[in-house]
Amino acid sequence: MKRTEMQLNTEKAKSFQFNKQMFIDAIAALFVLLFLYTATSKLAEYDKSLLQMSKSPIITDYAYFLVWLVPAVEIIIAILLMMPRTIMIGLYGAFSMMTLFTAYIIAILNFSDTIPCSCGGVLAAMDWNQHLIFNIVFMILAIAGIILQAKVEEGKKTKDNSLYI
């Protein structure tokens, strides 16, 4: 039995949709690993994180608040990224956090003589330029995830609406 052109197009569309979803899931998984790892590291080394944050010329006044807030937000974003219904919110949250972290790095590099790092775990071993590049790569991944997720959601809406036409 020969497949019709319409069947082939439908199969290609499903395959493309599946590939997009796999890429979105991979991006989400990377952010989940990153945020859970850094949050755990910051909380496990609470005293060190607090000391480093309190030495920052930009966030000194907020160190006691941020030492809890940053890991809490990272954990919340990781949870949002694990659930299909909230993945878009999680991707926007991940992009926002990476943007804030990147802005902080740029501010520290340009306006500070001392450069303390309150990063968790292995990320603390990076120099500031490496960390900046790392953050920019993750910002690009978040943007890609947001765009792809929007296309997946639009495809689902179009498919659902076509049932009622």
CSV table of C-alpha atoms in Angstrom, one decimal:
chain,number,residue,atom,x,y,z
A,1,MET,CA,0.0,0.0,0.0
A,2,LYS,CA,1.4,3.3,-1.1
A,3,ARG,CA,1.3,6.3,1.3
A,4,THR,CA,-0.3,9.4,0.1
A,5,GLU,CA,1.4,12.8,0.1
A,6,MET,CA,-0.9,13.9,2.9
A,7,GLN,CA,0.1,11.0,5.1
A,8,LEU,CA,3.8,11.7,4.5
A,9,ASN,CA,3.4,15.4,5.3
A,10,THR,CA,1.5,14.5,8.5
A,11,GLU,CA,4.3,12.1,9.5
A,12,LYS,CA,6.9,14.8,8.8
A,13,ALA,CA,5.0,17.3,10.9
A,14,LYS,CA,4.7,14.8,13.8
A,15,SER,CA,8.5,14.0,13.5
A,16,PHE,CA,9.3,17.7,13.5
A,17,GLN,CA,7.0,18.4,16.5
A,18,PHE,CA,8.7,15.5,18.3
A,19,ASN,CA,12.2,16.8,17.6
A,20,LYS,CA,11.2,20.3,18.9
A,21,GLN,CA,9.8,18.7,22.1
A,22,MET,CA,13.0,16.7,22.6
A,23,PHE,CA,15.1,19.9,22.2
A,24,ILE,CA,12.8,21.8,24.7
A,25,ASP,CA,13.0,18.9,27.1
A,26,ALA,CA,16.8,18.9,26.8
A,27,ILE,CA,17.0,22.6,27.5
A,28,ALA,CA,14.7,22.3,30.5
A,29,ALA,CA,16.8,19.4,31.8
A,30,LEU,CA,20.0,21.5,31.5
A,31,PHE,CA,18.4,24.3,33.5
A,32,VAL,CA,17.0,21.9,36.1
A,33,LEU,CA,20.4,20.4,36.6
A,34,LEU,CA,22.1,23.8,36.7
A,35,PHE,CA,19.6,25.5,39.1
A,36,LEU,CA,19.3,22.5,41.5
A,37,TYR,CA,23.1,22.0,41.5
A,38,THR,CA,23.8,25.7,42.2
A,39,ALA,CA,21.0,26.1,44.7
A,40,THR,CA,22.1,23.0,46.6
A,41,SER,CA,25.7,24.2,46.6
A,42,LYS,CA,24.7,27.7,47.9
A,43,LEU,CA,22.6,26.2,50.6
A,44,ALA,CA,25.1,23.5,51.6
A,45,GLU,CA,27.8,26.2,51.9
A,46,TYR,CA,25.5,28.8,53.4
A,47,ASP,CA,28.2,30.6,55.5
A,48,LYS,CA,30.5,30.9,52.5
A,49,SER,CA,27.7,32.1,50.2
A,50,LEU,CA,26.7,34.7,52.7
A,51,LEU,CA,30.3,35.9,53.2
A,52,GLN,CA,30.8,36.2,49.5
A,53,MET,CA,27.5,38.0,48.9
A,54,SER,CA,28.2,40.4,51.8
A,55,LYS,CA,31.6,41.3,50.2
A,56,SER,CA,29.9,42.3,46.9
A,57,PRO,CA,29.9,46.0,46.4
A,58,ILE,CA,26.6,45.8,44.6
A,59,ILE,CA,24.5,43.5,46.8
A,60,THR,CA,26.1,43.9,50.2
A,61,ASP,CA,23.0,45.5,51.8
A,62,TYR,CA,20.8,42.6,50.5
A,63,ALA,CA,23.1,39.7,51.2
A,64,TYR,CA,21.1,38.2,54.1
A,65,PHE,CA,18.0,38.3,52.0
A,66,LEU,CA,19.5,37.1,48.7
A,67,VAL,CA,21.4,34.2,50.2
A,68,TRP,CA,18.0,32.5,50.7
A,69,LEU,CA,16.1,34.1,47.9
A,70,VAL,CA,18.4,33.1,45.0
A,71,PRO,CA,18.5,29.4,45.8
A,72,ALA,CA,14.7,29.4,46.5
A,73,VAL,CA,14.0,31.0,43.1
A,74,GLU,CA,16.3,28.6,41.4
A,75,ILE,CA,14.5,25.6,43.0
A,76,ILE,CA,11.1,27.0,42.1
A,77,ILE,CA,12.2,27.5,38.4
A,78,ALA,CA,13.6,24.0,38.3
A,79,ILE,CA,10.2,22.6,39.5
A,80,LEU,CA,8.3,24.7,36.9
A,81,LEU,CA,10.6,23.3,34.2
A,82,MET,CA,9.8,19.7,35.2
A,83,MET,CA,6.0,20.1,34.6
A,84,PRO,CA,4.7,20.3,31.1
A,85,ARG,CA,1.9,22.7,32.0
A,86,THR,CA,4.4,25.2,33.5
A,87,ILE,CA,7.4,24.8,31.3
A,88,MET,CA,6.9,28.1,29.5
A,89,ILE,CA,6.8,30.0,32.8
A,90,GLY,CA,9.9,28.1,33.8
A,91,LEU,CA,11.7,29.0,30.6
A,92,TYR,CA,10.9,32.7,31.1
A,93,GLY,CA,12.1,32.4,34.7
A,94,ALA,CA,15.3,30.7,33.7
A,95,PHE,CA,15.9,33.4,31.1
A,96,SER,CA,15.2,36.1,33.7
A,97,MET,CA,17.6,34.6,36.2
A,98,MET,CA,20.3,34.2,33.7
A,99,THR,CA,19.8,37.8,32.5
A,100,LEU,CA,20.1,39.0,36.1
A,101,PHE,CA,23.2,36.9,36.8
A,102,THR,CA,24.7,38.2,33.5
A,103,ALA,CA,23.9,41.8,34.3
A,104,TYR,CA,25.5,41.3,37.8
A,105,ILE,CA,28.7,40.0,36.2
A,106,ILE,CA,28.8,42.8,33.7
A,107,ALA,CA,28.3,45.4,36.5
A,108,ILE,CA,31.0,43.7,38.7
A,109,LEU,CA,33.5,43.6,35.9
A,110,ASN,CA,32.9,47.2,34.9
A,111,PHE,CA,32.3,49.0,38.2
A,112,SER,CA,34.1,47.1,41.0
A,113,ASP,CA,37.7,46.6,42.1
A,114,THR,CA,36.9,43.5,44.1
A,115,ILE,CA,35.1,40.6,42.5
A,116,PRO,CA,33.7,38.1,44.9
A,117,CYS,CA,31.9,35.0,43.5
A,118,SER,CA,28.9,33.7,45.3
A,119,CYS,CA,28.4,31.0,42.7
A,120,GLY,CA,27.8,27.4,43.7
A,121,GLY,CA,30.1,24.4,43.2
A,122,VAL,CA,32.1,24.0,40.0
A,123,LEU,CA,30.8,27.3,38.7
A,124,ALA,CA,32.9,29.1,41.3
A,125,ALA,CA,36.0,27.7,39.6
A,126,MET,CA,35.3,29.6,36.4
A,127,ASP,CA,36.9,33.0,35.8
A,128,TRP,CA,34.5,35.9,35.2
A,129,ASN,CA,34.9,35.9,31.4
A,130,GLN,CA,34.2,32.2,31.3
A,131,HIS,CA,31.2,32.7,33.6
A,132,LEU,CA,29.9,35.5,31.3
A,133,ILE,CA,30.1,33.3,28.3
A,134,PHE,CA,28.5,30.4,30.2
A,135,ASN,CA,25.6,32.7,31.1
A,136,ILE,CA,25.2,34.0,27.6
A,137,VAL,CA,25.0,30.5,26.2
A,138,PHE,CA,22.3,29.6,28.8
A,139,MET,CA,20.4,32.8,27.9
A,140,ILE,CA,20.5,31.7,24.2
A,141,LEU,CA,19.3,28.2,25.2
A,142,ALA,CA,16.4,29.8,27.2
A,143,ILE,CA,15.4,32.0,24.2
A,144,ALA,CA,15.5,28.9,21.9
A,145,GLY,CA,13.4,27.0,24.4
A,146,ILE,CA,10.8,29.8,24.6
A,147,ILE,CA,10.6,30.1,20.9
A,148,LEU,CA,10.2,26.4,20.3
A,149,GLN,CA,7.7,26.0,23.2
A,150,ALA,CA,5.6,28.8,21.7
A,151,LYS,CA,5.6,26.9,18.4
A,152,VAL,CA,4.7,23.7,20.0
A,153,GLU,CA,1.8,25.3,21.9
A,154,GLU,CA,0.7,27.1,18.8
A,155,GLY,CA,0.7,23.8,16.9
A,156,LYS,CA,-1.4,22.2,19.6
A,157,LYS,CA,-3.9,25.1,19.5
A,158,THR,CA,-4.1,24.9,15.7
A,159,LYS,CA,-4.6,21.1,15.9
A,160,ASP,CA,-7.3,21.5,18.6
A,161,ASN,CA,-9.1,24.3,16.7
A,162,SER,CA,-9.1,22.2,13.5
A,163,LEU,CA,-11.3,19.6,15.2
A,164,TYR,CA,-14.1,22.1,15.6
A,165,ILE,CA,-14.0,23.6,12.1
